[in-house]
JSON list of C-alpha atoms in Angstrom, two decimals:
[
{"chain": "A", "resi": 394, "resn": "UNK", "atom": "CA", "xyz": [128.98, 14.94, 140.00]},
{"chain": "A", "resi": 395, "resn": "UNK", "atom": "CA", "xyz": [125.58, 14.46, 140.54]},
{"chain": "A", "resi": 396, "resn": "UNK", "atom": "CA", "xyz": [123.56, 14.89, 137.36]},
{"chain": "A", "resi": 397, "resn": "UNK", "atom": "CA", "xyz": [120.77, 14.83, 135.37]},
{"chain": "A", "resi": 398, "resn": "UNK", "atom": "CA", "xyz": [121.18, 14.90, 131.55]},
{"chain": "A", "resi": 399, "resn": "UNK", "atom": "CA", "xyz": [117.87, 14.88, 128.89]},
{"chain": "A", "resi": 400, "resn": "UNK", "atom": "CA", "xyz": [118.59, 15.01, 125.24]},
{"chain": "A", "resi": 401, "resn": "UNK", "atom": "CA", "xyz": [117.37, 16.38, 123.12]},
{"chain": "A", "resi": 402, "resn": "UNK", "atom": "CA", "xyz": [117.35, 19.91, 124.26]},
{"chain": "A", "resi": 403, "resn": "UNK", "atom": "CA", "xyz": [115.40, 21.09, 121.58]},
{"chain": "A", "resi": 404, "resn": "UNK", "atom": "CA", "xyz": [113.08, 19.41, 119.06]},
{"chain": "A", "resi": 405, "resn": "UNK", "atom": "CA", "xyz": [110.86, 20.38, 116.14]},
{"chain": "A", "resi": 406, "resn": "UNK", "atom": "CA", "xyz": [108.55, 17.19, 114.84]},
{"chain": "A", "resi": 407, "resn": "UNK", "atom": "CA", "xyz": [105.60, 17.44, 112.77]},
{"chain": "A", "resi": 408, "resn": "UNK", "atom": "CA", "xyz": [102.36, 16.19, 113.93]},
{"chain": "A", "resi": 409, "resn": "UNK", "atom": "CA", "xyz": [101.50, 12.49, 113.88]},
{"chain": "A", "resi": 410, "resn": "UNK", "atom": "CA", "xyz": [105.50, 11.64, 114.71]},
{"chain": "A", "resi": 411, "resn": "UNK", "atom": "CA", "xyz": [106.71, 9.50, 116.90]},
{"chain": "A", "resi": 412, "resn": "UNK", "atom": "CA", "xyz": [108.79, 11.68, 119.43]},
{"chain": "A", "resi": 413, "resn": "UNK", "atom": "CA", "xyz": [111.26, 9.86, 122.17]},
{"chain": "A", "resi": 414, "resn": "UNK", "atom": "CA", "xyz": [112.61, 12.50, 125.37]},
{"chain": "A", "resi": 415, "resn": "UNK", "atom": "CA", "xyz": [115.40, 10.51, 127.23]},
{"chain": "A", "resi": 416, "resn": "UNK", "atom": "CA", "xyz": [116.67, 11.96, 130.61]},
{"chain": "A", "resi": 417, "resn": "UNK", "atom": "CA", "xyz": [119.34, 10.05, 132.63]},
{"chain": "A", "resi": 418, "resn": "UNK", "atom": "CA", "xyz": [120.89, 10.70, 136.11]},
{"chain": "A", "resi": 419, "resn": "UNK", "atom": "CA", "xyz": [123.92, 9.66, 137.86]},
{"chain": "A", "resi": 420, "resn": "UNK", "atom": "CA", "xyz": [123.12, 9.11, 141.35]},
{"chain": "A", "resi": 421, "resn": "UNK", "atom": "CA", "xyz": [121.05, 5.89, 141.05]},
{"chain": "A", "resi": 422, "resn": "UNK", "atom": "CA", "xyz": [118.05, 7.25, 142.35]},
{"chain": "A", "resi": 423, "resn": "UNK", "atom": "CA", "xyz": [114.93, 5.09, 142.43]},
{"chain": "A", "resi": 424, "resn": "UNK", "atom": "CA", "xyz": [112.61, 7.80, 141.65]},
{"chain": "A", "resi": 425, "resn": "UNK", "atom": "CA", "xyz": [112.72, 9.79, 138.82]},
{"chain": "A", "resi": 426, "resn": "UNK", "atom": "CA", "xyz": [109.71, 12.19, 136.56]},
{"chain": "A", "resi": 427, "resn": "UNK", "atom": "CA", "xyz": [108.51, 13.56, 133.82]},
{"chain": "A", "resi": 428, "resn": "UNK", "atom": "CA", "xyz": [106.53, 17.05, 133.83]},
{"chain": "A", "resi": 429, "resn": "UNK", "atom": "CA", "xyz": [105.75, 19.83, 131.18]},
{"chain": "A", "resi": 430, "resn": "UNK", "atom": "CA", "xyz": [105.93, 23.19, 131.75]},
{"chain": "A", "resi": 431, "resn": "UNK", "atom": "CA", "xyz": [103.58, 25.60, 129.97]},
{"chain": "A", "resi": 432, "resn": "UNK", "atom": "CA", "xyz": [103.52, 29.50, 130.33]},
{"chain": "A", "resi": 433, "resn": "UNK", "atom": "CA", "xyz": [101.50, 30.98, 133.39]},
{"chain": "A", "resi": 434, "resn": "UNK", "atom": "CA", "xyz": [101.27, 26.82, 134.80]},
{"chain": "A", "resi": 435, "resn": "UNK", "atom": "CA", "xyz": [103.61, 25.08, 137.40]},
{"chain": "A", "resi": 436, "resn": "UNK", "atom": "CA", "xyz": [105.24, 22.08, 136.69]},
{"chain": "A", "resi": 437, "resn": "UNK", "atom": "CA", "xyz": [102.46, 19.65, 135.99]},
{"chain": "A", "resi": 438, "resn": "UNK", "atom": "CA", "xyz": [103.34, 15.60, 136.40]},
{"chain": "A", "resi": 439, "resn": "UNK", "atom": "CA", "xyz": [103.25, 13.24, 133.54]},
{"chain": "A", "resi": 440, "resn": "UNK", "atom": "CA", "xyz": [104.63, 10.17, 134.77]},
{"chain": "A", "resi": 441, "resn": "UNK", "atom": "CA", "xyz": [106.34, 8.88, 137.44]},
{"chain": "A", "resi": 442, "resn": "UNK", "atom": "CA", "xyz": [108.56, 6.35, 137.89]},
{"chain": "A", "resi": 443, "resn": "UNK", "atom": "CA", "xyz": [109.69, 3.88, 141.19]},
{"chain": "A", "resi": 444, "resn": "UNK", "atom": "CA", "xyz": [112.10, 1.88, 139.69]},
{"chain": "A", "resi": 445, "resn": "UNK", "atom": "CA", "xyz": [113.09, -0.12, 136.99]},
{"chain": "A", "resi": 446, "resn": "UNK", "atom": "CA", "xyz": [109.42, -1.16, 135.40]},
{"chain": "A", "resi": 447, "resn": "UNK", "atom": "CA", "xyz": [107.60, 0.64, 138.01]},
{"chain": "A", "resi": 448, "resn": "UNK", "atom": "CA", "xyz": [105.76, 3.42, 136.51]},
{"chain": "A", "resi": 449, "resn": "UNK", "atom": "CA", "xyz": [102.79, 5.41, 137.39]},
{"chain": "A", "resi": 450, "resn": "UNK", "atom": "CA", "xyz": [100.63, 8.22, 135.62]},
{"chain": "A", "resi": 451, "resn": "UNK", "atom": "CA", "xyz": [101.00, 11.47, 137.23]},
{"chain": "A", "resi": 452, "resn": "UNK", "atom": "CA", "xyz": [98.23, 14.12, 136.65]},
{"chain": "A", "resi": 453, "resn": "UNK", "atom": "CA", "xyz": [98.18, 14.78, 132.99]},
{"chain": "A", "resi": 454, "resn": "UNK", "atom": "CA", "xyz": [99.50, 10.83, 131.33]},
{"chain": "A", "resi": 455, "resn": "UNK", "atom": "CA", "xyz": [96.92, 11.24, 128.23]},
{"chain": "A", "resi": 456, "resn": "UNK", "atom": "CA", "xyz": [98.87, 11.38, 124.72]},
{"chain": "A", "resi": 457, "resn": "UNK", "atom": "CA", "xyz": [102.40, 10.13, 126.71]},
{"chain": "A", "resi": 458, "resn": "UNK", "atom": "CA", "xyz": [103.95, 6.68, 127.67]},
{"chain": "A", "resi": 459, "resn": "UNK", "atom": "CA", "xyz": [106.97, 6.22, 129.70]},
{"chain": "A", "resi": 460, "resn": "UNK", "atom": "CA", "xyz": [109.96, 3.50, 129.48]},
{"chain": "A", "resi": 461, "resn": "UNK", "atom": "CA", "xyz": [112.62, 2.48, 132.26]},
{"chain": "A", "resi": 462, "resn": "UNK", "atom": "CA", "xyz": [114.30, -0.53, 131.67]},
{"chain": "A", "resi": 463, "resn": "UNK", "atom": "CA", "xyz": [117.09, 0.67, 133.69]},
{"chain": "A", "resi": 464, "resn": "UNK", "atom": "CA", "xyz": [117.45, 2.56, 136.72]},
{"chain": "A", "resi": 465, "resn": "UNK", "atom": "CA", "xyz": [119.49, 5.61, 135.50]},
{"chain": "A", "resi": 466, "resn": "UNK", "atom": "CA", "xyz": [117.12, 6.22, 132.09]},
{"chain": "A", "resi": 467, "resn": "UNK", "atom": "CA", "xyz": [113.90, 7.02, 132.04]},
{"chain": "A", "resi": 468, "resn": "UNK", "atom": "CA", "xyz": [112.29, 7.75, 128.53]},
{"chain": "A", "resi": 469, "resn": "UNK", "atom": "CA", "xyz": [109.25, 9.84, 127.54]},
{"chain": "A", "resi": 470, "resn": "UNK", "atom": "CA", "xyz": [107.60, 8.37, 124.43]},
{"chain": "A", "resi": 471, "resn": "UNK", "atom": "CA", "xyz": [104.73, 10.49, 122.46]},
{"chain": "A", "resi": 472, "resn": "UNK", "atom": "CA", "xyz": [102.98, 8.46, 119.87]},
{"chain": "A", "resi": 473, "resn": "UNK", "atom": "CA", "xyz": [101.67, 10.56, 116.92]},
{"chain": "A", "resi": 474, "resn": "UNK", "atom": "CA", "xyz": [102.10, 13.86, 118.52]},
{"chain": "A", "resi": 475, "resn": "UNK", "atom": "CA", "xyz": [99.89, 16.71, 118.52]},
{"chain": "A", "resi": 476, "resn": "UNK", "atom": "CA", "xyz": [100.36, 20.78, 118.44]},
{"chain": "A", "resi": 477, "resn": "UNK", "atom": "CA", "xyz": [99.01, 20.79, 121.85]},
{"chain": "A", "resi": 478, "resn": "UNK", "atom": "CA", "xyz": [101.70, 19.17, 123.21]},
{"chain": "A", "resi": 479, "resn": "UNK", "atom": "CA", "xyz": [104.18, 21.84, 122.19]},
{"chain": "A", "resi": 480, "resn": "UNK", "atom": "CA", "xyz": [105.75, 22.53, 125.42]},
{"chain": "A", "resi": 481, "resn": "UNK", "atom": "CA", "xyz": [108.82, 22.67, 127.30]},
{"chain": "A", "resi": 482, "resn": "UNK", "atom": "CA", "xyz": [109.34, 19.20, 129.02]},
{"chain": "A", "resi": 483, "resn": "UNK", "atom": "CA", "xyz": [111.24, 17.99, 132.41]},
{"chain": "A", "resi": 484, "resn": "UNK", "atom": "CA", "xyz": [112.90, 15.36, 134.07]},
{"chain": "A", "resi": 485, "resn": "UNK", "atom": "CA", "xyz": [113.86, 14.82, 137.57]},
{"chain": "A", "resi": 486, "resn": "UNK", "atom": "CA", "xyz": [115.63, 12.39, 140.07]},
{"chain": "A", "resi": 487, "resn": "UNK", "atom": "CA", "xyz": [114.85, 12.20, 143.41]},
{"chain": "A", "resi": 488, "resn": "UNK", "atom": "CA", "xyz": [116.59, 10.13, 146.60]},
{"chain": "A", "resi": 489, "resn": "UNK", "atom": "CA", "xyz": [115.35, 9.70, 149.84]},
{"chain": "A", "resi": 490, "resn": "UNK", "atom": "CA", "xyz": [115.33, 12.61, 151.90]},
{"chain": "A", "resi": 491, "resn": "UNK", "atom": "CA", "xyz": [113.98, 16.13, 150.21]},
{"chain": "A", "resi": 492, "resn": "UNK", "atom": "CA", "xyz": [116.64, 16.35, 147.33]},
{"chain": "A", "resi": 493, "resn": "UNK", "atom": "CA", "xyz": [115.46, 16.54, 143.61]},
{"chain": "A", "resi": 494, "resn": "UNK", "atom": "CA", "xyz": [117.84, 17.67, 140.79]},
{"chain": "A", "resi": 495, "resn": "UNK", "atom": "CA", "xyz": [115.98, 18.51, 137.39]},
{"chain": "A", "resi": 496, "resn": "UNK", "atom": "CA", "xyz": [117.85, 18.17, 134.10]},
{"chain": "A", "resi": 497, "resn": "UNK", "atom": "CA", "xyz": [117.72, 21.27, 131.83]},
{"chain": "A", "resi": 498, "resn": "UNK", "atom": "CA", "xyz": [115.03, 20.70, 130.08]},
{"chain": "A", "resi": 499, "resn": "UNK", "atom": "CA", "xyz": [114.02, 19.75, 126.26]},
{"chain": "A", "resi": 500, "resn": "UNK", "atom": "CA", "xyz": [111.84, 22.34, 124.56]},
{"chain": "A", "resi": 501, "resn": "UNK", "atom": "CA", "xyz": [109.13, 20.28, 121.98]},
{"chain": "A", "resi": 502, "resn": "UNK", "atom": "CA", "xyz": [107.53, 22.23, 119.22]},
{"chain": "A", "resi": 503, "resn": "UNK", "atom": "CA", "xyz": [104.92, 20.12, 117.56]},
{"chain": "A", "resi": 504, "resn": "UNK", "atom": "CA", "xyz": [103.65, 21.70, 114.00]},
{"chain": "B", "resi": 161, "resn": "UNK", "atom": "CA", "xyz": [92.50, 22.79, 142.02]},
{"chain": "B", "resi": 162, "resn": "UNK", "atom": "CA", "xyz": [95.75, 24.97, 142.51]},
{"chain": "B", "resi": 163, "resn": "UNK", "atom": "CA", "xyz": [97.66, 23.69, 145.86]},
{"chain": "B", "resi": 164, "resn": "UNK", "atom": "CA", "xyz": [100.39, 26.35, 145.26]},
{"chain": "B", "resi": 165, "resn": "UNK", "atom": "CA", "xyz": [99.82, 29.80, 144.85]},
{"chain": "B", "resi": 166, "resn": "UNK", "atom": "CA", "xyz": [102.54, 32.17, 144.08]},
{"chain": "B", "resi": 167, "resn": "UNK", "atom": "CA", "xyz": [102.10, 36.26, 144.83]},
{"chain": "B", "resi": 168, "resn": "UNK", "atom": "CA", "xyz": [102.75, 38.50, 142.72]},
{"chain": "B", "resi": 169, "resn": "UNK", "atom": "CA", "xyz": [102.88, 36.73, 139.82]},
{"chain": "B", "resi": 170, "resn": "UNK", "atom": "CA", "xyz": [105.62, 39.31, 138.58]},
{"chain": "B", "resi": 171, "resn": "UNK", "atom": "CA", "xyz": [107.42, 42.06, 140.05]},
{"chain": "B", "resi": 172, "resn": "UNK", "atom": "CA", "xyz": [109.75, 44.61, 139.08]},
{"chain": "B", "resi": 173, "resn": "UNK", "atom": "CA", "xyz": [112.60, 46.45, 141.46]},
{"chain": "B", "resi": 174, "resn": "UNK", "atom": "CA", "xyz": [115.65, 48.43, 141.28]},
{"chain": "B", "resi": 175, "resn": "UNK", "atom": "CA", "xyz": [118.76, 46.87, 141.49]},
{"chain": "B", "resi": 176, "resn": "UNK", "atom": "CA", "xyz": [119.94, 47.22, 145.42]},
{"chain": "B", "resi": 177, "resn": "UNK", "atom": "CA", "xyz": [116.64, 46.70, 146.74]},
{"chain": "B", "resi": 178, "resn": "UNK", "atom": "CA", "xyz": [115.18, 44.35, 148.87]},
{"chain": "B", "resi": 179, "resn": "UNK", "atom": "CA", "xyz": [112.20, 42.24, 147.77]},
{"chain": "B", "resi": 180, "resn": "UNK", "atom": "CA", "xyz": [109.53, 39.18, 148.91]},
{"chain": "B", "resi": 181, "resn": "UNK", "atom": "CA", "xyz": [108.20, 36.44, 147.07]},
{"chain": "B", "resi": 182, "resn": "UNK", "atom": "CA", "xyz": [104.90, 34.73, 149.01]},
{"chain": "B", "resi": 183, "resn": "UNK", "atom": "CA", "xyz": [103.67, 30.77, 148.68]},
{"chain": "B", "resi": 184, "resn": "UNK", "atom": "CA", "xyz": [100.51, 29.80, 150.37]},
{"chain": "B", "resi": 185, "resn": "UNK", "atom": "CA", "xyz": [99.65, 26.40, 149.82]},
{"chain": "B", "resi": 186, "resn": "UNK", "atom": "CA", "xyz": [97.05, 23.76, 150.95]},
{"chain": "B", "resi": 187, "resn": "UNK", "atom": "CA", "xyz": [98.91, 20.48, 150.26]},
{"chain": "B", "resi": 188, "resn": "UNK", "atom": "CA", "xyz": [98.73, 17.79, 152.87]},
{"chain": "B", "resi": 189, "resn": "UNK", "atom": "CA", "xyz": [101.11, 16.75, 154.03]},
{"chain": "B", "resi": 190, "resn": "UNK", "atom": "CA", "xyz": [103.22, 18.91, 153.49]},
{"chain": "B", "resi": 191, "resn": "UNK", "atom": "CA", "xyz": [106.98, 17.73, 154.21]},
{"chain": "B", "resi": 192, "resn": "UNK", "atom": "CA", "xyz": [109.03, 20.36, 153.18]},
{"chain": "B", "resi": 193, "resn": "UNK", "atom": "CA", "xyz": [109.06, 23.25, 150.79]},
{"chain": "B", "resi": 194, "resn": "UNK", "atom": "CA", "xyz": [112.08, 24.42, 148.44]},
{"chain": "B", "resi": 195, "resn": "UNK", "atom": "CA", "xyz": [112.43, 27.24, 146.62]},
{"chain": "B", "resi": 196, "resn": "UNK", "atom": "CA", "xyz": [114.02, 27.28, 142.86]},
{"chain": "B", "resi": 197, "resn": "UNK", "atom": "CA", "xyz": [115.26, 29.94, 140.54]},
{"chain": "B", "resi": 198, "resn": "UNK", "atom": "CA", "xyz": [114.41, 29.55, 136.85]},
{"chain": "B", "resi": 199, "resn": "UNK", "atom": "CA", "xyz": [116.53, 31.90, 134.15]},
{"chain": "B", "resi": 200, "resn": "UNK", "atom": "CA", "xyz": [114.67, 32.19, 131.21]},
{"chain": "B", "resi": 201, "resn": "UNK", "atom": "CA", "xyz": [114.84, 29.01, 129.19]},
{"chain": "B", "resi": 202, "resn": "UNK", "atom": "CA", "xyz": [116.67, 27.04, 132.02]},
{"chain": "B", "resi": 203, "resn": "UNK", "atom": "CA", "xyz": [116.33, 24.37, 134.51]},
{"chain": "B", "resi": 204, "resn": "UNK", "atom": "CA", "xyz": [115.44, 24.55, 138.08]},
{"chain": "B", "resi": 205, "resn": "UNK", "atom": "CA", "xyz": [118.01, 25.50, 140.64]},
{"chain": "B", "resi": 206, "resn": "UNK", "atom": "CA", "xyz": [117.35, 24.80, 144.61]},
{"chain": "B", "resi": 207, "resn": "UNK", "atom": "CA", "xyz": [117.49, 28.35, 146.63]},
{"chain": "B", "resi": 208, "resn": "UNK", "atom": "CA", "xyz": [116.72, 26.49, 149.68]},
{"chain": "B", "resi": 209, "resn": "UNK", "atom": "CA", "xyz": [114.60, 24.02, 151.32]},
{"chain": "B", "resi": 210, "resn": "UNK", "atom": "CA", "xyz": [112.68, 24.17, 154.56]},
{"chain": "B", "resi": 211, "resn": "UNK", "atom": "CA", "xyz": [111.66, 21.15, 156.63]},
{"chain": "B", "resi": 212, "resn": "UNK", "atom": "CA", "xyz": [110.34, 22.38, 160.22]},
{"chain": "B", "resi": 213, "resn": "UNK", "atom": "CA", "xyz": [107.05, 23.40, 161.71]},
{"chain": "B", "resi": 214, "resn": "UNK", "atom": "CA", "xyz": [108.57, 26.73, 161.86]},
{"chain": "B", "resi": 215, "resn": "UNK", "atom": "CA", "xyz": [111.42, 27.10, 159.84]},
{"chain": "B", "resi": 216, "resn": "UNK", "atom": "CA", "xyz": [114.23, 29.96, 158.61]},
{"chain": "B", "resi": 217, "resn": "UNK", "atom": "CA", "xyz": [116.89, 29.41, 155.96]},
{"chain": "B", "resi": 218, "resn": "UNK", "atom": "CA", "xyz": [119.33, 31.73, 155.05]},
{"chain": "B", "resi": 219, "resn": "UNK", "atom": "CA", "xyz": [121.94, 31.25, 151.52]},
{"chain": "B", "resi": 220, "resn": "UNK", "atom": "CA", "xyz": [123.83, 34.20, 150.86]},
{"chain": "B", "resi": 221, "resn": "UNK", "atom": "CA", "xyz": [121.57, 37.18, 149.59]},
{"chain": "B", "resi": 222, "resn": "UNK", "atom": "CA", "xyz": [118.07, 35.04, 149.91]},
{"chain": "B", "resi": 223, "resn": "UNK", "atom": "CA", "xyz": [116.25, 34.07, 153.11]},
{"chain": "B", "resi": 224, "resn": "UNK", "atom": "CA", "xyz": [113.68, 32.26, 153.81]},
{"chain": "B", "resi": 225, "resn": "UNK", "atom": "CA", "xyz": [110.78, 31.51, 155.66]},
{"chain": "B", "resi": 226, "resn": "UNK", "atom": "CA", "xyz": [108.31, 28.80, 156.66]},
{"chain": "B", "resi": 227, "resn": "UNK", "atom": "CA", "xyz": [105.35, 28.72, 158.82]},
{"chain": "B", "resi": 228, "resn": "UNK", "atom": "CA", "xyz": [103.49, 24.77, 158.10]},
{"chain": "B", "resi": 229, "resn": "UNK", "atom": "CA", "xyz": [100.41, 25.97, 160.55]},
{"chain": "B", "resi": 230, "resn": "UNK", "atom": "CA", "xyz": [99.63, 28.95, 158.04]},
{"chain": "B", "resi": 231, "resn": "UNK", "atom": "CA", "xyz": [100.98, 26.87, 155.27]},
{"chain": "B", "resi": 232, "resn": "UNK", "atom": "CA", "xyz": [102.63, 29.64, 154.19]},
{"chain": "B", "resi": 233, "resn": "UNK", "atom": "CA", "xyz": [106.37, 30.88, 153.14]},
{"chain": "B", "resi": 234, "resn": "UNK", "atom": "CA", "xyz": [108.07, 33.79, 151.91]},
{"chain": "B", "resi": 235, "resn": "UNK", "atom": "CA", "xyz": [111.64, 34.35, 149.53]},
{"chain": "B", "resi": 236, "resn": "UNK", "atom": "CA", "xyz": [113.03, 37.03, 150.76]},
{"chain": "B", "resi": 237, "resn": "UNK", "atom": "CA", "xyz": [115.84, 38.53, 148.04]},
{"chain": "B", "resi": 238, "resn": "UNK", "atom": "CA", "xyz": [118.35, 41.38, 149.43]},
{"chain": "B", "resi": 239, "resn": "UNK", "atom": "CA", "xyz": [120.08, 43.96, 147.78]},
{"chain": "B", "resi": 240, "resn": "UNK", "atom": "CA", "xyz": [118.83, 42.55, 144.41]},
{"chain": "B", "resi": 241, "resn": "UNK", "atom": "CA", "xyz": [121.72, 42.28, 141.39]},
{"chain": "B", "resi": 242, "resn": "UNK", "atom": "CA", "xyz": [120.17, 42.29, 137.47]},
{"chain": "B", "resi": 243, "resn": "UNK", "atom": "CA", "xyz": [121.00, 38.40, 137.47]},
{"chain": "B", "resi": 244, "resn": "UNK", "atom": "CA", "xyz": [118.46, 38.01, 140.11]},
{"chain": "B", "resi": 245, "resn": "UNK", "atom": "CA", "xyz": [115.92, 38.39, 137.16]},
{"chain": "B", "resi": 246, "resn": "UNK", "atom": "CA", "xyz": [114.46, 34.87, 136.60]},
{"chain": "B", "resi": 247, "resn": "UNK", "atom": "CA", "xyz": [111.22, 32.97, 137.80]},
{"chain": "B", "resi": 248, "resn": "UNK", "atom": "CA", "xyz": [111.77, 31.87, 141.18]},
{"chain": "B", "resi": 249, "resn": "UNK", "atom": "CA", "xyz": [109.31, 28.77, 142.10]},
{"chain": "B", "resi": 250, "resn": "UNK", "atom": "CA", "xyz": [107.76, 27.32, 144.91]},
{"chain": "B", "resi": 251, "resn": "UNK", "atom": "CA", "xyz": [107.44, 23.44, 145.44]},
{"chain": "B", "resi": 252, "resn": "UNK", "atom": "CA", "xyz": [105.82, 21.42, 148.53]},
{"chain": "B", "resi": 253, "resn": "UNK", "atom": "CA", "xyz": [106.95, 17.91, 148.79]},
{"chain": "B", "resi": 254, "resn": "UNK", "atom": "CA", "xyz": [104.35, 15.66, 150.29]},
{"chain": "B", "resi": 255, "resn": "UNK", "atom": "CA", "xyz": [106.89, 13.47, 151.76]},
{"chain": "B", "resi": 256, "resn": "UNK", "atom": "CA", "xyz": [110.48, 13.07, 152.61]},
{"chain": "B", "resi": 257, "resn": "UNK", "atom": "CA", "xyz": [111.31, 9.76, 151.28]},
{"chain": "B", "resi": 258, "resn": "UNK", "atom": "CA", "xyz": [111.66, 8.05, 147.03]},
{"chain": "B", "resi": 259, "resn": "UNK", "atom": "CA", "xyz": [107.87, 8.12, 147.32]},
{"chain": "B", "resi": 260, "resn": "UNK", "atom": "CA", "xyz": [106.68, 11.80, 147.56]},
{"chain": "B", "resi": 261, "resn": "UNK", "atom": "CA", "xyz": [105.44, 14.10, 145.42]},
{"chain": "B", "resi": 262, "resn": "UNK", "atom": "CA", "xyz": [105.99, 17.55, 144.28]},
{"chain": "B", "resi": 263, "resn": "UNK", "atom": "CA", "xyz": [103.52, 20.23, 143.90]},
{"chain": "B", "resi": 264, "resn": "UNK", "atom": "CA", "xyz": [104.42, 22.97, 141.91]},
{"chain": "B", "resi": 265, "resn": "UNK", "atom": "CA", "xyz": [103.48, 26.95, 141.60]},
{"chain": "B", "resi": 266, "resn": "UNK", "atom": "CA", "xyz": [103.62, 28.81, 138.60]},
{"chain": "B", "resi": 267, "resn": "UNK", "atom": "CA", "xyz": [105.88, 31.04, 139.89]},
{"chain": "B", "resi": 268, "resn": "UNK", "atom": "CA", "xyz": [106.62, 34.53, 140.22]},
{"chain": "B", "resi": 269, "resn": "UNK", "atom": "CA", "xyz": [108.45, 36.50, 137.68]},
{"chain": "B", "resi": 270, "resn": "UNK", "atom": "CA", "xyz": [111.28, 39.06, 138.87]},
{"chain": "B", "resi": 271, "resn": "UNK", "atom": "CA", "xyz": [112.50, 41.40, 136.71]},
{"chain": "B", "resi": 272, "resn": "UNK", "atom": "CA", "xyz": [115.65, 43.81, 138.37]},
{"chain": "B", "resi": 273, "resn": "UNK", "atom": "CA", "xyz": [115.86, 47.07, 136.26]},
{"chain": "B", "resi": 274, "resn": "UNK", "atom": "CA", "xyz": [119.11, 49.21, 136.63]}
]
């Protein structure tokens, strides 16, 4: 069953917390991404990762870090969040080829 | 800059009728594009994906279209049912392989009234 699986799905933190996103997959894809989604915006890219400690910023990196020390998890790290970083937040996995499967999301409310 | 632009950003029909969702986009290169459906709240889930220079894709009740030279496709929904209402999104992939990347629209919001 191919899968991808982020927990929490929903998360209230104040600001200056520490908040940790973890997103896992099943299908031992190599590449695999974190976006946010805001109202009225498409997906916009955080991070990307290649592999196994092979990670690159993606359009909007400022305020996140990323963490894969193995190849099915792939954690999203915020370090003293802030309020504008309230948003709802995905992951994806993607093989070769054009497939991409998206986990369900986890909705971050900073206050 | 936007590389993916969605029209109309919302729309509202009657259930049974048809409707069309347009993407024009100016990524490069531009692989393939796939279309997902977003309930309210939910993840992303692939209508379709097209690949050729000219392509057509048909899954049940949605069609649709790709022309790479206009870089421009269209979701076409038939005979629309009230769980059609969702945000249906367009995506370009830069490349078919591990490596690519996804640009995203912001999507068009359908709303099916009885």
């Amino acid at each position: 069953d191919m899968k991808v699986t982020q927990m929490p799905r929903y998360l209230i933190k104040r600001m200056g917390e520490n908040v940790l996103l973890e997103c896992g997959q099943d299908m031992s894809h190599e590449t695999m991404y974190w976006y946010r989604q805001d109202p009225g915006l498409g997906l916009q890219l955080i991070y990307i990762s290649y592999d196994v400690d092979s990670n690159s910023e993606g359009d909007i990196p400022k305020g996140y870090r990323v963490s894969r020390k193995k190849r099915e998890h792939f954690s999203l790290i915020l370090d003293s969040a802030k309020t504008n970083q309230t948003s709802v937040y995905f992951c994806a996995s993607k093989g070769e080829g054009t497939e991409v499967f998206f986990g369900k999301g986890t909705r971050l409310t900073v206050v | 800059k936007t590389q993916v632009e969605q029209s109309p950003q919302s729309l509202v029909v009657r259930q049974g009728e048809n409707c069309v969702l347009q993407c024009n986009y100016s990524v490069t290169p531009d692989n393939h594009l796939r279309w997902f459906k977003q309930d309210t709240g939910k993840g992303l889930v692939s209508l379709t994906v097209l690949v050729d220079q000219k392509d057509k894709t048909s899954n049940g009740r949605y069609s649709a279209t790709l022309d790479k030279d206009a870089k421009h496709s269209t979701l076409h929904i038939t005979a629309t049912l009230l769980d059609d209402t969702a945000t249906y999104i367009c995506v370009v992939g830069d490349r078919g392989s591990a490596l690519g990347r996804l640009h995203f629209g912001a999507g068009t919001q359908l709303i099916v009234i009885p």
